Structures are given as C-alpha cells and as structure tokens.
Amino acid sequence: MTIKPLIILPDPLLRQVSTPIERVDAELLTLVDDMLETMYDAPGIGLAAVQIGTPRRLLVVDVAREGEDKSPQVFINPVILTSSEERSVYEEGCLSIPEYYAEVERPATVTIQHIGRDGKEHIVEADGLLATCLQHEIDHLNGVLFIDHISRLKREMVIKKFTKAAGKPKAV
Ligand code: GNR
Ligand code: NI
C-alpha cells in the first residue's frame, strides 16, 4: 500500500469528468488500497480517485468517529438513484482545498447504486454525514468541488488564494 500525493486546487485535473471502471481486478484493488491509506493518512473521511491523480469513477469513505473501529466503504461507478426533498447543512472541507471550510446544503438522504469491492452491485441508503460525504465524493467524479455550492464571491476568493499559493514558493 502506498500513500499518494493529493491533487490540490487549482489543478485542472480536479475539473475532469472521471471515466467508468470496466472491471474489478487486482490492479483496481491496489488503487482502492492506496486510496484508503492516503485517506487515513491525511486524515479525511472520504477520497475520490481523481484526488490522487486517477480520474476513474471510484471513491472510498469512512465516517467512523474517533475511537470507533475503522469502517472503510468502497463505491465503484456510484450512481445517485434518489435524493430526499429534505436538506441538511454540514460544514465541509476537502483534501484538495486544504484548510478551507464552508457550510453546504445538500439532500439529507440519498440512495446510491454502486459496485462494491466484491465486484457485485449494491444499493445503499445513506443519511447524515455519510450522505453528505458520498455526494461530495460523487461531485468529484463529475469535476465538481464543494466550493461550487457556495457563493460566487467566496468561491472566487478561494480559487484566487490557491492560484497565488501554487505560483509562489512556500515562505520559510
Ligand atoms: O475529509 C473530508 N471531510 C469532509 C467533511 C464534510 C463533508 C465532506 C468531507 S469529504 C473530505 C475529504 C475529501 O476531500 N473528499 O473528497
Ligand atoms: Ni473533496
């Protein structure tokens, strides 16, 4: 298993639409393991493959709280089948936009169809933080970032800040 470097805003790869996965083979499972290791190391509660430079339709999540047992979940080619009318608001962050947080409103409950690590099709209903996290990750597969759900003024400020930071060597 390998911890991979994270792709950071404004890398254009984050805007790419990820491509469907054709088969669950050993090579894919290695990618899954690298994603989980990278997510736990960060640490984060979710990670899309594109965030480690592989624009394929794959995400991992673990919303277990500190002190609880690990609970890694793998979603291959996930599709949102239904979204509730009810909304919920969470303060979101993103490993590709380090140290920036903002409240985002999303459907409170979603049902998601996907292929699991076992190569079989599954349908899960998610609510709470898991629902928000899965929507955040599925956005990544479509080149969408959580800052696309906040005001244009705030979004442009964040992009400007990260664009400047990327062009400048880090101050010591
Ligand atoms: O670690 C993460 N925390 C988080 C908090 C609220 C809503 C979504 C997330 S996902 C984020 C990791 C990440 O960037 N995944 O793409
Ligand atoms: Ni993210």
Tab-separated table of N, CA and C and ligand atoms in Angstrom:
chain	number	residue	atom	x	y	z
A	1	MET	N	0.857	-1.207	0.000
A	1	MET	CA	0.000	0.000	0.000
A	1	MET	C	0.889	1.251	0.000
A	2	THR	N	0.395	2.266	-0.647
A	2	THR	CA	1.182	3.478	-0.843
A	2	THR	C	0.348	4.712	-0.556
A	3	ILE	N	0.913	5.644	0.185
A	3	ILE	CA	0.284	6.953	0.355
A	3	ILE	C	0.645	7.782	-0.863
A	4	LYS	N	-0.377	8.269	-1.569
A	4	LYS	CA	-0.148	9.023	-2.806
A	4	LYS	C	-0.271	10.528	-2.533
A	5	PRO	N	0.447	11.349	-3.289
A	5	PRO	CA	0.289	12.804	-3.140
A	5	PRO	C	-1.105	13.243	-3.597
A	6	LEU	N	-1.655	14.223	-2.885
A	6	LEU	CA	-3.004	14.728	-3.203
A	6	LEU	C	-2.927	15.815	-4.268
A	7	ILE	N	-3.880	15.787	-5.184
A	7	ILE	CA	-4.032	16.834	-6.200
A	7	ILE	C	-4.733	18.026	-5.530
A	8	ILE	N	-4.146	19.204	-5.668
A	8	ILE	CA	-4.636	20.393	-4.963
A	8	ILE	C	-5.145	21.449	-5.954
A	9	LEU	N	-6.210	22.166	-5.570
A	9	LEU	CA	-6.693	23.322	-6.325
A	9	LEU	C	-5.513	24.253	-6.620
A	10	PRO	N	-5.378	24.852	-7.813
A	10	PRO	CA	-6.291	24.844	-8.971
A	10	PRO	C	-5.915	23.819	-10.034
A	11	ASP	N	-5.382	22.680	-9.672
A	11	ASP	CA	-5.017	21.672	-10.678
A	11	ASP	C	-6.234	21.335	-11.546
A	12	PRO	N	-6.105	21.512	-12.892
A	12	PRO	CA	-7.250	21.286	-13.785
A	12	PRO	C	-7.781	19.848	-13.761
A	13	LEU	N	-6.962	18.914	-13.261
A	13	LEU	CA	-7.422	17.523	-13.157
A	13	LEU	C	-8.685	17.439	-12.291
A	14	LEU	N	-8.796	18.331	-11.318
A	14	LEU	CA	-9.970	18.312	-10.426
A	14	LEU	C	-11.259	18.648	-11.168
A	15	ARG	N	-11.139	19.222	-12.368
A	15	ARG	CA	-12.315	19.588	-13.179
A	15	ARG	C	-12.642	18.539	-14.230
A	16	GLN	N	-11.819	17.502	-14.315
A	16	GLN	CA	-12.039	16.442	-15.303
A	16	GLN	C	-13.176	15.519	-14.848
A	17	VAL	N	-13.979	15.055	-15.805
A	17	VAL	CA	-15.014	14.072	-15.501
A	17	VAL	C	-14.357	12.690	-15.522
A	18	SER	N	-14.477	11.956	-14.423
A	18	SER	CA	-13.837	10.649	-14.306
A	18	SER	C	-14.537	9.613	-15.186
A	19	THR	N	-13.782	8.599	-15.638
A	19	THR	CA	-14.341	7.591	-16.554
A	19	THR	C	-14.734	6.319	-15.803
A	20	PRO	N	-15.808	5.648	-16.272
A	20	PRO	CA	-16.290	4.447	-15.594
A	20	PRO	C	-15.230	3.350	-15.512
A	21	ILE	N	-15.344	2.544	-14.473
A	21	ILE	CA	-14.440	1.415	-14.285
A	21	ILE	C	-15.036	0.193	-14.983
A	22	GLU	N	-14.203	-0.496	-15.739
A	22	GLU	CA	-14.687	-1.615	-16.554
A	22	GLU	C	-14.617	-2.944	-15.844
A	23	ARG	N	-13.604	-3.136	-14.995
A	23	ARG	CA	-13.540	-4.400	-14.250
A	23	ARG	C	-12.862	-4.219	-12.904
A	24	VAL	N	-13.326	-5.021	-11.974
A	24	VAL	CA	-12.741	-5.015	-10.629
A	24	VAL	C	-11.684	-6.115	-10.594
A	25	ASP	N	-10.435	-5.712	-10.835
A	25	ASP	CA	-9.341	-6.685	-10.861
A	25	ASP	C	-8.283	-6.308	-9.820
A	26	ALA	N	-7.190	-7.040	-9.822
A	26	ALA	CA	-6.148	-6.833	-8.798
A	26	ALA	C	-5.597	-5.413	-8.854
A	27	GLU	N	-5.440	-4.893	-10.071
A	27	GLU	CA	-4.888	-3.547	-10.247
A	27	GLU	C	-5.833	-2.508	-9.617
A	28	LEU	N	-7.150	-2.723	-9.804
A	28	LEU	CA	-8.124	-1.793	-9.213
A	28	LEU	C	-8.094	-1.882	-7.689
A	29	LEU	N	-7.985	-3.098	-7.177
A	29	LEU	CA	-7.973	-3.266	-5.713
A	29	LEU	C	-6.719	-2.643	-5.092
A	30	THR	N	-5.622	-2.628	-5.833
A	30	THR	CA	-4.415	-1.925	-5.362
A	30	THR	C	-4.691	-0.422	-5.274
A	31	LEU	N	-5.374	0.102	-6.294
A	31	LEU	CA	-5.745	1.528	-6.272
A	31	LEU	C	-6.646	1.825	-5.068
A	32	VAL	N	-7.615	0.931	-4.803
A	32	VAL	CA	-8.511	1.087	-3.649
A	32	VAL	C	-7.696	1.152	-2.357
A	33	ASP	N	-6.745	0.226	-2.218
A	33	ASP	CA	-5.924	0.196	-1.001
A	33	ASP	C	-5.081	1.467	-0.861
A	34	ASP	N	-4.535	1.944	-1.964
A	34	ASP	CA	-3.752	3.189	-1.931
A	34	ASP	C	-4.646	4.367	-1.535
A	35	MET	N	-5.881	4.369	-2.032
A	35	MET	CA	-6.807	5.465	-1.690
A	35	MET	C	-7.138	5.433	-0.197
A	36	LEU	N	-7.404	4.238	0.326
A	36	LEU	CA	-7.727	4.138	1.758
A	36	LEU	C	-6.537	4.583	2.600
A	37	GLU	N	-5.349	4.145	2.224
A	37	GLU	CA	-4.178	4.527	3.015
A	37	GLU	C	-3.958	6.042	2.958
A	38	THR	N	-4.152	6.613	1.788
A	38	THR	CA	-3.977	8.062	1.617
A	38	THR	C	-5.033	8.827	2.414
A	39	MET	N	-6.277	8.324	2.383
A	39	MET	CA	-7.367	8.973	3.128
A	39	MET	C	-7.106	8.935	4.638
A	40	TYR	N	-6.714	7.774	5.163
A	40	TYR	CA	-6.476	7.658	6.613
A	40	TYR	C	-5.277	8.497	7.044
A	41	ASP	N	-4.278	8.581	6.166
A	41	ASP	CA	-3.082	9.345	6.500
A	41	ASP	C	-3.366	10.843	6.561
A	42	ALA	N	-4.306	11.306	5.716
A	42	ALA	CA	-4.498	12.769	5.535
A	42	ALA	C	-4.770	13.539	6.840
A	43	PRO	N	-5.708	13.225	7.722
A	43	PRO	CA	-6.760	12.245	7.552
A	43	PRO	C	-7.993	12.900	6.946
A	44	GLY	N	-8.816	12.066	6.269
A	44	GLY	CA	-10.075	12.532	5.716
A	44	GLY	C	-11.123	11.459	5.898
A	45	ILE	N	-12.385	11.806	5.623
A	45	ILE	CA	-13.476	10.834	5.763
A	45	ILE	C	-13.926	10.297	4.404
A	46	GLY	N	-13.316	10.818	3.333
A	46	GLY	CA	-13.667	10.341	2.001
A	46	GLY	C	-12.549	10.706	1.039
A	47	LEU	N	-12.492	10.008	-0.076
A	47	LEU	CA	-11.497	10.346	-1.108
A	47	LEU	C	-11.985	9.807	-2.447
A	48	ALA	N	-11.901	10.642	-3.468
A	48	ALA	CA	-12.204	10.210	-4.837
A	48	ALA	C	-10.878	9.928	-5.538
A	49	ALA	N	-10.883	8.960	-6.463
A	49	ALA	CA	-9.644	8.533	-7.131
A	49	ALA	C	-8.934	9.707	-7.815
A	50	VAL	N	-9.707	10.629	-8.367
A	50	VAL	CA	-9.105	11.761	-9.080
A	50	VAL	C	-8.220	12.595	-8.151
A	51	GLN	N	-8.506	12.544	-6.854
A	51	GLN	CA	-7.708	13.348	-5.906
A	51	GLN	C	-6.287	12.799	-5.737
A	52	ILE	N	-6.056	11.562	-6.182
A	52	ILE	CA	-4.667	11.073	-6.236
A	52	ILE	C	-4.230	10.885	-7.691
A	53	GLY	N	-4.890	11.626	-8.587
A	53	GLY	CA	-4.410	11.724	-9.963
A	53	GLY	C	-4.935	10.678	-10.920
A	54	THR	N	-5.977	9.927	-10.494
A	54	THR	CA	-6.531	8.857	-11.333
A	54	THR	C	-8.008	9.133	-11.586
A	55	PRO	N	-8.348	9.794	-12.700
A	55	PRO	CA	-9.752	10.184	-12.923
A	55	PRO	C	-10.640	9.012	-13.356
A	56	ARG	N	-10.875	8.101	-12.397
A	56	ARG	CA	-11.757	6.947	-12.619
A	56	ARG	C	-12.874	7.004	-11.583
A	57	ARG	N	-14.032	6.376	-11.924
A	57	ARG	CA	-15.226	6.545	-11.087
A	57	ARG	C	-15.198	5.602	-9.876
A	58	LEU	N	-14.459	6.034	-8.891
A	58	LEU	CA	-14.191	5.238	-7.701
A	58	LEU	C	-14.007	6.169	-6.515
A	59	LEU	N	-14.639	5.827	-5.383
A	59	LEU	CA	-14.446	6.622	-4.171
A	59	LEU	C	-14.411	5.696	-2.965
A	60	VAL	N	-13.767	6.185	-1.914
A	60	VAL	CA	-13.766	5.474	-0.637
A	60	VAL	C	-14.235	6.443	0.445
A	61	VAL	N	-14.904	5.901	1.463
A	61	VAL	CA	-15.332	6.719	2.608
A	61	VAL	C	-15.161	5.900	3.887
A	62	ASP	N	-15.002	6.618	4.988
A	62	ASP	CA	-15.057	6.024	6.323
A	62	ASP	C	-15.493	7.125	7.271
A	63	VAL	N	-16.761	7.047	7.693
A	63	VAL	CA	-17.295	8.098	8.569
A	63	VAL	C	-17.334	7.641	10.036
A	64	ALA	N	-16.582	6.576	10.359
A	64	ALA	CA	-16.500	6.154	11.769
A	64	ALA	C	-15.858	7.268	12.590
A	65	ARG	N	-16.377	7.449	13.813
A	65	ARG	CA	-15.812	8.502	14.660
A	65	ARG	C	-14.531	8.041	15.335
A	66	GLU	N	-13.776	9.018	15.839
A	66	GLU	CA	-12.530	8.710	16.552
A	66	GLU	C	-12.801	7.735	17.673
A	67	GLY	N	-11.971	6.735	17.782
A	67	GLY	CA	-12.157	5.761	18.845
A	67	GLY	C	-13.000	4.569	18.405
A	68	GLU	N	-13.791	4.754	17.332
A	68	GLU	CA	-14.585	3.638	16.796
A	68	GLU	C	-13.715	2.799	15.860
A	69	ASP	N	-14.151	1.562	15.607
A	69	ASP	CA	-13.429	0.714	14.665
A	69	ASP	C	-13.485	1.326	13.270
A	70	LYS	N	-12.453	1.074	12.473
A	70	LYS	CA	-12.440	1.532	11.083
A	70	LYS	C	-13.618	0.919	10.336
A	71	SER	N	-14.175	1.677	9.395
A	71	SER	CA	-15.310	1.196	8.636
A	71	SER	C	-15.213	1.647	7.177
A	72	PRO	N	-14.170	1.136	6.470
A	72	PRO	CA	-13.953	1.580	5.087
A	72	PRO	C	-15.051	1.071	4.154
A	73	GLN	N	-15.525	1.941	3.283
A	73	GLN	CA	-16.522	1.550	2.287
A	73	GLN	C	-16.015	1.977	0.916
A	74	VAL	N	-16.232	1.121	-0.083
A	74	VAL	CA	-15.729	1.349	-1.438
A	74	VAL	C	-16.912	1.443	-2.397
A	75	PHE	N	-16.939	2.473	-3.213
A	75	PHE	CA	-18.027	2.693	-4.174
A	75	PHE	C	-17.429	2.822	-5.571
A	76	ILE	N	-17.698	1.843	-6.412
A	76	ILE	CA	-17.215	1.835	-7.794
A	76	ILE	C	-18.400	2.186	-8.700
A	77	ASN	N	-18.180	3.086	-9.651
A	77	ASN	CA	-19.243	3.560	-10.566
A	77	ASN	C	-20.532	3.923	-9.822
A	78	PRO	N	-20.447	4.745	-8.773
A	78	PRO	CA	-21.648	5.060	-7.995
A	78	PRO	C	-22.634	5.927	-8.794
A	79	VAL	N	-23.926	5.672	-8.564
A	79	VAL	CA	-24.997	6.459	-9.194
A	79	VAL	C	-26.004	6.826	-8.104
A	80	ILE	N	-26.386	8.097	-8.031
A	80	ILE	CA	-27.421	8.513	-7.090
A	80	ILE	C	-28.773	8.195	-7.727
A	81	LEU	N	-29.517	7.267	-7.118
A	81	LEU	CA	-30.824	6.877	-7.666
A	81	LEU	C	-31.915	7.827	-7.197
A	82	THR	N	-31.901	8.168	-5.907
A	82	THR	CA	-32.904	9.090	-5.363
A	82	THR	C	-32.249	10.015	-4.347
A	83	SER	N	-32.799	11.235	-4.265
A	83	SER	CA	-32.355	12.239	-3.290
A	83	SER	C	-33.590	12.756	-2.572
A	84	SER	N	-33.508	12.936	-1.249
A	84	SER	CA	-34.665	13.418	-0.495
A	84	SER	C	-34.916	14.896	-0.765
A	85	GLU	N	-36.176	15.293	-0.563
A	85	GLU	CA	-36.527	16.722	-0.597
A	85	GLU	C	-35.893	17.411	0.605
A	86	GLU	N	-35.876	16.667	1.716
A	86	GLU	CA	-35.278	17.223	2.933
A	86	GLU	C	-33.797	17.527	2.689
A	87	ARG	N	-33.340	18.670	3.222
A	87	ARG	CA	-31.936	19.064	3.051
A	87	ARG	C	-31.235	19.030	4.400
A	88	SER	N	-29.926	18.914	4.376
A	88	SER	CA	-29.182	19.144	5.607
A	88	SER	C	-27.937	19.956	5.283
A	89	VAL	N	-27.452	20.639	6.288
A	89	VAL	CA	-26.304	21.529	6.116
A	89	VAL	C	-25.147	20.993	6.963
A	90	TYR	N	-23.986	20.832	6.332
A	90	TYR	CA	-22.778	20.460	7.060
A	90	TYR	C	-21.662	21.435	6.704
A	91	GLU	N	-20.759	21.626	7.628
A	91	GLU	CA	-19.541	22.361	7.288
A	91	GLU	C	-18.619	21.376	6.569
A	92	GLU	N	-18.303	21.669	5.306
A	92	GLU	CA	-17.483	20.762	4.504
A	92	GLU	C	-16.058	21.282	4.364
A	93	GLY	N	-15.179	20.331	4.154
A	93	GLY	CA	-13.802	20.635	3.807
A	93	GLY	C	-13.426	19.675	2.699
A	94	CYS	N	-12.244	19.877	2.107
A	94	CYS	CA	-11.810	18.993	1.016
A	94	CYS	C	-10.302	18.876	1.070
A	95	LEU	N	-9.805	17.653	0.949
A	95	LEU	CA	-8.357	17.431	0.994
A	95	LEU	C	-7.661	18.114	-0.185
A	96	SER	N	-8.415	18.451	-1.228
A	96	SER	CA	-7.838	19.138	-2.390
A	96	SER	C	-7.903	20.660	-2.253
A	97	ILE	N	-8.529	21.125	-1.138
A	97	ILE	CA	-8.626	22.571	-0.849
A	97	ILE	C	-8.278	22.730	0.636
A	98	PRO	N	-7.020	22.453	1.009
A	98	PRO	CA	-6.687	22.318	2.427
A	98	PRO	C	-7.006	23.569	3.248
A	99	GLU	N	-7.544	23.326	4.444
A	99	GLU	CA	-7.776	24.369	5.443
A	99	GLU	C	-8.807	25.408	5.036
A	100	TYR	N	-9.695	25.064	4.111
A	100	TYR	CA	-10.830	25.939	3.818
A	100	TYR	C	-12.105	25.154	4.117
A	101	TYR	N	-13.017	25.784	4.850
A	101	TYR	CA	-14.259	25.114	5.271
A	101	TYR	C	-15.436	26.039	5.008
A	102	ALA	N	-16.566	25.466	4.599
A	102	ALA	CA	-17.772	26.270	4.394
A	102	ALA	C	-18.998	25.381	4.512
A	103	GLU	N	-20.107	25.978	4.929
A	103	GLU	CA	-21.359	25.234	5.041
A	103	GLU	C	-21.953	25.005	3.656
A	104	VAL	N	-22.407	23.773	3.425
A	104	VAL	CA	-23.040	23.408	2.153
A	104	VAL	C	-24.352	22.692	2.470
A	105	GLU	N	-25.400	23.069	1.722
A	105	GLU	CA	-26.702	22.409	1.870
A	105	GLU	C	-26.863	21.380	0.755
A	106	ARG	N	-27.259	20.166	1.150
A	106	ARG	CA	-27.454	19.084	0.176
A	106	ARG	C	-28.655	18.247	0.610
A	107	PRO	N	-29.174	17.389	-0.285
A	107	PRO	CA	-30.205	16.442	0.129
A	107	PRO	C	-29.741	15.654	1.370
A	108	ALA	N	-30.676	15.477	2.322
A	108	ALA	CA	-30.323	14.845	3.604
A	108	ALA	C	-30.106	13.342	3.455
A	109	THR	N	-30.868	12.728	2.522
A	109	THR	CA	-30.810	11.272	2.333
A	109	THR	C	-30.679	10.970	0.840
A	110	VAL	N	-29.819	10.015	0.513
A	110	VAL	CA	-29.668	9.586	-0.891
A	110	VAL	C	-29.610	8.057	-0.955
A	111	THR	N	-30.139	7.505	-2.050
A	111	THR	CA	-29.891	6.085	-2.304
A	111	THR	C	-28.895	5.996	-3.451
A	112	ILE	N	-27.920	5.141	-3.254
A	112	ILE	CA	-26.803	5.053	-4.188
A	112	ILE	C	-26.602	3.621	-4.648
A	113	GLN	N	-26.539	3.467	-5.966
A	113	GLN	CA	-26.223	2.182	-6.579
A	113	GLN	C	-24.738	2.198	-6.934
A	114	HIS	N	-24.064	1.103	-6.683
A	114	HIS	CA	-22.633	1.054	-6.976
A	114	HIS	C	-22.171	-0.404	-7.011
A	115	ILE	N	-20.946	-0.588	-7.477
A	115	ILE	CA	-20.274	-1.884	-7.393
A	115	ILE	C	-19.381	-1.818	-6.146
A	116	GLY	N	-19.393	-2.863	-5.363
A	116	GLY	CA	-18.560	-2.919	-4.164
A	116	GLY	C	-17.204	-3.536	-4.461
A	117	ARG	N	-16.395	-3.610	-3.435
A	117	ARG	CA	-15.064	-4.234	-3.522
A	117	ARG	C	-15.160	-5.695	-3.940
A	118	ASP	N	-16.351	-6.279	-3.664
A	118	ASP	CA	-16.601	-7.685	-4.018
A	118	ASP	C	-16.951	-7.845	-5.504
A	119	GLY	N	-16.996	-6.733	-6.251
A	119	GLY	CA	-17.312	-6.789	-7.677
A	119	GLY	C	-18.794	-6.916	-7.967
A	120	LYS	N	-19.625	-6.891	-6.901
A	120	LYS	CA	-21.078	-7.051	-7.075
A	120	LYS	C	-21.807	-5.727	-6.923
A	121	GLU	N	-23.010	-5.696	-7.503
A	121	GLU	CA	-23.826	-4.485	-7.421
A	121	GLU	C	-24.509	-4.392	-6.055
A	122	HIS	N	-24.549	-3.178	-5.515
A	122	HIS	CA	-25.200	-2.921	-4.216
A	122	HIS	C	-26.015	-1.648	-4.314
A	123	ILE	N	-27.042	-1.557	-3.453
A	123	ILE	CA	-27.769	-0.294	-3.293
A	123	ILE	C	-27.772	0.029	-1.808
A	124	VAL	N	-27.352	1.246	-1.453
A	124	VAL	CA	-27.379	1.653	-0.052
A	124	VAL	C	-28.159	2.951	0.094
A	125	GLU	N	-28.850	3.062	1.250
A	125	GLU	CA	-29.470	4.337	1.596
A	125	GLU	C	-28.568	4.989	2.628
A	126	ALA	N	-28.219	6.249	2.399
A	126	ALA	CA	-27.320	6.953	3.317
A	126	ALA	C	-27.990	8.209	3.818
A	127	ASP	N	-27.752	8.520	5.101
A	127	ASP	CA	-28.198	9.819	5.624
A	127	ASP	C	-27.075	10.388	6.483
A	128	GLY	N	-27.333	11.531	7.096
A	128	GLY	CA	-26.341	12.150	7.966
A	128	GLY	C	-25.053	12.485	7.221
A	129	LEU	N	-23.939	12.389	7.958
A	129	LEU	CA	-22.637	12.751	7.385
A	129	LEU	C	-22.275	11.869	6.193
A	130	LEU	N	-22.668	10.565	6.239
A	130	LEU	CA	-22.353	9.673	5.118
A	130	LEU	C	-23.007	10.163	3.823
A	131	ALA	N	-24.263	10.619	3.911
A	131	ALA	CA	-24.960	11.122	2.722
A	131	ALA	C	-24.238	12.337	2.148
A	132	THR	N	-23.837	13.244	3.022
A	132	THR	CA	-23.113	14.440	2.574
A	132	THR	C	-21.776	14.063	1.956
A	133	CYS	N	-21.056	13.171	2.626
A	133	CYS	CA	-19.734	12.776	2.145
A	133	CYS	C	-19.834	12.093	0.775
A	134	LEU	N	-20.797	11.190	0.617
A	134	LEU	CA	-20.950	10.493	-0.672
A	134	LEU	C	-21.286	11.481	-1.793
A	135	GLN	N	-22.125	12.467	-1.489
A	135	GLN	CA	-22.449	13.459	-2.520
A	135	GLN	C	-21.221	14.307	-2.863
A	136	HIS	N	-20.435	14.661	-1.852
A	136	HIS	CA	-19.191	15.410	-2.061
A	136	HIS	C	-18.241	14.604	-2.963
A	137	GLU	N	-18.130	13.303	-2.698
A	137	GLU	CA	-17.218	12.462	-3.492
A	137	GLU	C	-17.737	12.250	-4.915
A	138	ILE	N	-19.039	12.029	-5.054
A	138	ILE	CA	-19.606	11.827	-6.401
A	138	ILE	C	-19.467	13.113	-7.214
A	139	ASP	N	-19.584	14.268	-6.563
A	139	ASP	CA	-19.282	15.533	-7.240
A	139	ASP	C	-17.868	15.495	-7.839
A	140	HIS	N	-16.888	15.022	-7.045
A	140	HIS	CA	-15.506	14.950	-7.559
A	140	HIS	C	-15.437	14.143	-8.852
A	141	LEU	N	-16.224	13.055	-8.935
A	141	LEU	CA	-16.190	12.203	-10.138
A	141	LEU	C	-16.706	12.959	-11.362
A	142	ASN	N	-17.465	14.041	-11.080
A	142	ASN	CA	-18.025	14.851	-12.165
A	142	ASN	C	-17.300	16.193	-12.318
A	143	GLY	N	-16.141	16.320	-11.679
A	143	GLY	CA	-15.355	17.561	-11.790
A	143	GLY	C	-15.924	18.708	-10.984
A	144	VAL	N	-16.772	18.390	-10.008
A	144	VAL	CA	-17.432	19.422	-9.199
A	144	VAL	C	-16.809	19.430	-7.803
A	145	LEU	N	-16.585	20.627	-7.265
A	145	LEU	CA	-15.983	20.799	-5.932
A	145	LEU	C	-17.007	21.436	-4.992
A	146	PHE	N	-16.804	21.267	-3.676
A	146	PHE	CA	-17.807	21.817	-2.753
A	146	PHE	C	-17.902	23.326	-2.841
A	147	ILE	N	-16.818	23.989	-3.275
A	147	ILE	CA	-16.873	25.447	-3.431
A	147	ILE	C	-17.808	25.868	-4.568
A	148	ASP	N	-18.203	24.924	-5.423
A	148	ASP	CA	-19.185	25.245	-6.470
A	148	ASP	C	-20.583	25.406	-5.882
A	149	HIS	N	-20.752	25.003	-4.610
A	149	HIS	CA	-22.061	25.113	-3.950
A	149	HIS	C	-22.128	26.308	-3.006
A	150	ILE	N	-21.090	27.160	-2.987
A	150	ILE	CA	-21.120	28.358	-2.125
A	150	ILE	C	-21.241	29.593	-3.020
A	151	SER	N	-21.223	30.780	-2.419
A	151	SER	CA	-21.426	31.979	-3.236
A	151	SER	C	-20.245	32.172	-4.196
A	152	ARG	N	-20.537	32.814	-5.315
A	152	ARG	CA	-19.510	33.044	-6.331
A	152	ARG	C	-18.367	33.893	-5.764
A	153	LEU	N	-18.712	34.853	-4.937
A	153	LEU	CA	-17.690	35.716	-4.346
A	153	LEU	C	-16.716	34.899	-3.500
A	154	LYS	N	-17.270	34.052	-2.622
A	154	LYS	CA	-16.414	33.214	-1.761
A	154	LYS	C	-15.577	32.258	-2.611
A	155	ARG	N	-16.238	31.644	-3.621
A	155	ARG	CA	-15.533	30.678	-4.480
A	155	ARG	C	-14.354	31.350	-5.183
A	156	GLU	N	-14.593	32.540	-5.734
A	156	GLU	CA	-13.531	33.223	-6.484
A	156	GLU	C	-12.383	33.621	-5.564
A	157	MET	N	-12.715	33.965	-4.310
A	157	MET	CA	-11.666	34.294	-3.340
A	157	MET	C	-10.793	33.075	-3.035
A	158	VAL	N	-11.435	31.923	-2.873
A	158	VAL	CA	-10.691	30.698	-2.557
A	158	VAL	C	-9.787	30.316	-3.733
A	159	ILE	N	-10.358	30.340	-4.945
A	159	ILE	CA	-9.583	29.957	-6.135
A	159	ILE	C	-8.386	30.899	-6.307
A	160	LYS	N	-8.629	32.194	-6.083
A	160	LYS	CA	-7.558	33.185	-6.224
A	160	LYS	C	-6.424	32.902	-5.229
A	161	LYS	N	-6.819	32.608	-3.994
A	161	LYS	CA	-5.832	32.341	-2.948
A	161	LYS	C	-4.974	31.113	-3.292
A	162	PHE	N	-5.645	30.040	-3.750
A	162	PHE	CA	-4.898	28.809	-4.072
A	162	PHE	C	-4.080	28.964	-5.349
A	163	THR	N	-4.564	29.774	-6.280
A	163	THR	CA	-3.818	30.012	-7.520
A	163	THR	C	-2.534	30.773	-7.212
A	164	LYS	N	-2.645	31.780	-6.347
A	164	LYS	CA	-1.451	32.540	-5.931
A	164	LYS	C	-0.465	31.641	-5.204
A	165	ALA	N	-1.002	30.830	-4.283
A	165	ALA	CA	-0.139	29.950	-3.468
A	165	ALA	C	0.614	28.960	-4.349
A	166	ALA	N	-0.043	28.477	-5.405
A	166	ALA	CA	0.567	27.472	-6.287
A	166	ALA	C	1.706	28.071	-7.089
A	167	GLY	N	1.631	29.373	-7.352
A	167	GLY	CA	2.648	30.036	-8.184
A	167	GLY	C	3.827	30.534	-7.382
A	168	LYS	N	3.685	30.468	-6.083
A	168	LYS	CA	4.717	31.042	-5.211
A	168	LYS	C	5.424	29.950	-4.421
A	169	PRO	N	6.735	30.026	-4.279
A	169	PRO	CA	7.385	29.075	-3.384
A	169	PRO	C	6.951	29.352	-1.943
A	170	LYS	N	6.876	28.313	-1.140
A	170	LYS	CA	6.411	28.456	0.251
A	170	LYS	C	7.378	29.322	1.052
A	171	ALA	N	6.848	30.288	1.798
A	171	ALA	CA	7.656	31.117	2.679
A	171	ALA	C	8.225	30.276	3.822
A	172	VAL	N	9.491	30.497	4.159
A	172	VAL	CA	10.101	29.757	5.297
A	172	VAL	C	10.236	30.651	6.497
B	1	GNR	O1	-12.294	14.714	4.908
B	1	GNR	C1	-13.284	15.250	4.427
B	1	GNR	N1	-14.244	15.747	5.254
B	1	GNR	C2	-15.489	16.156	4.811
B	1	GNR	C3	-16.285	16.871	5.708
B	1	GNR	C4	-17.550	17.284	5.345
B	1	GNR	C5	-18.041	16.978	4.082
B	1	GNR	C6	-17.251	16.285	3.184
B	1	GNR	C7	-15.990	15.874	3.537
B	1	GNR	S1	-15.014	14.970	2.428
B	1	GNR	C8	-13.414	15.389	2.955
B	1	GNR	C9	-12.375	14.588	2.198
B	1	GNR	C10	-12.408	14.953	0.731
B	1	GNR	O2	-11.958	15.959	0.282
B	1	GNR	N2	-13.032	14.125	-0.056
B	1	GNR	O3	-13.153	14.406	-1.358
B	2	NI	NI	-13.093	16.568	-1.522
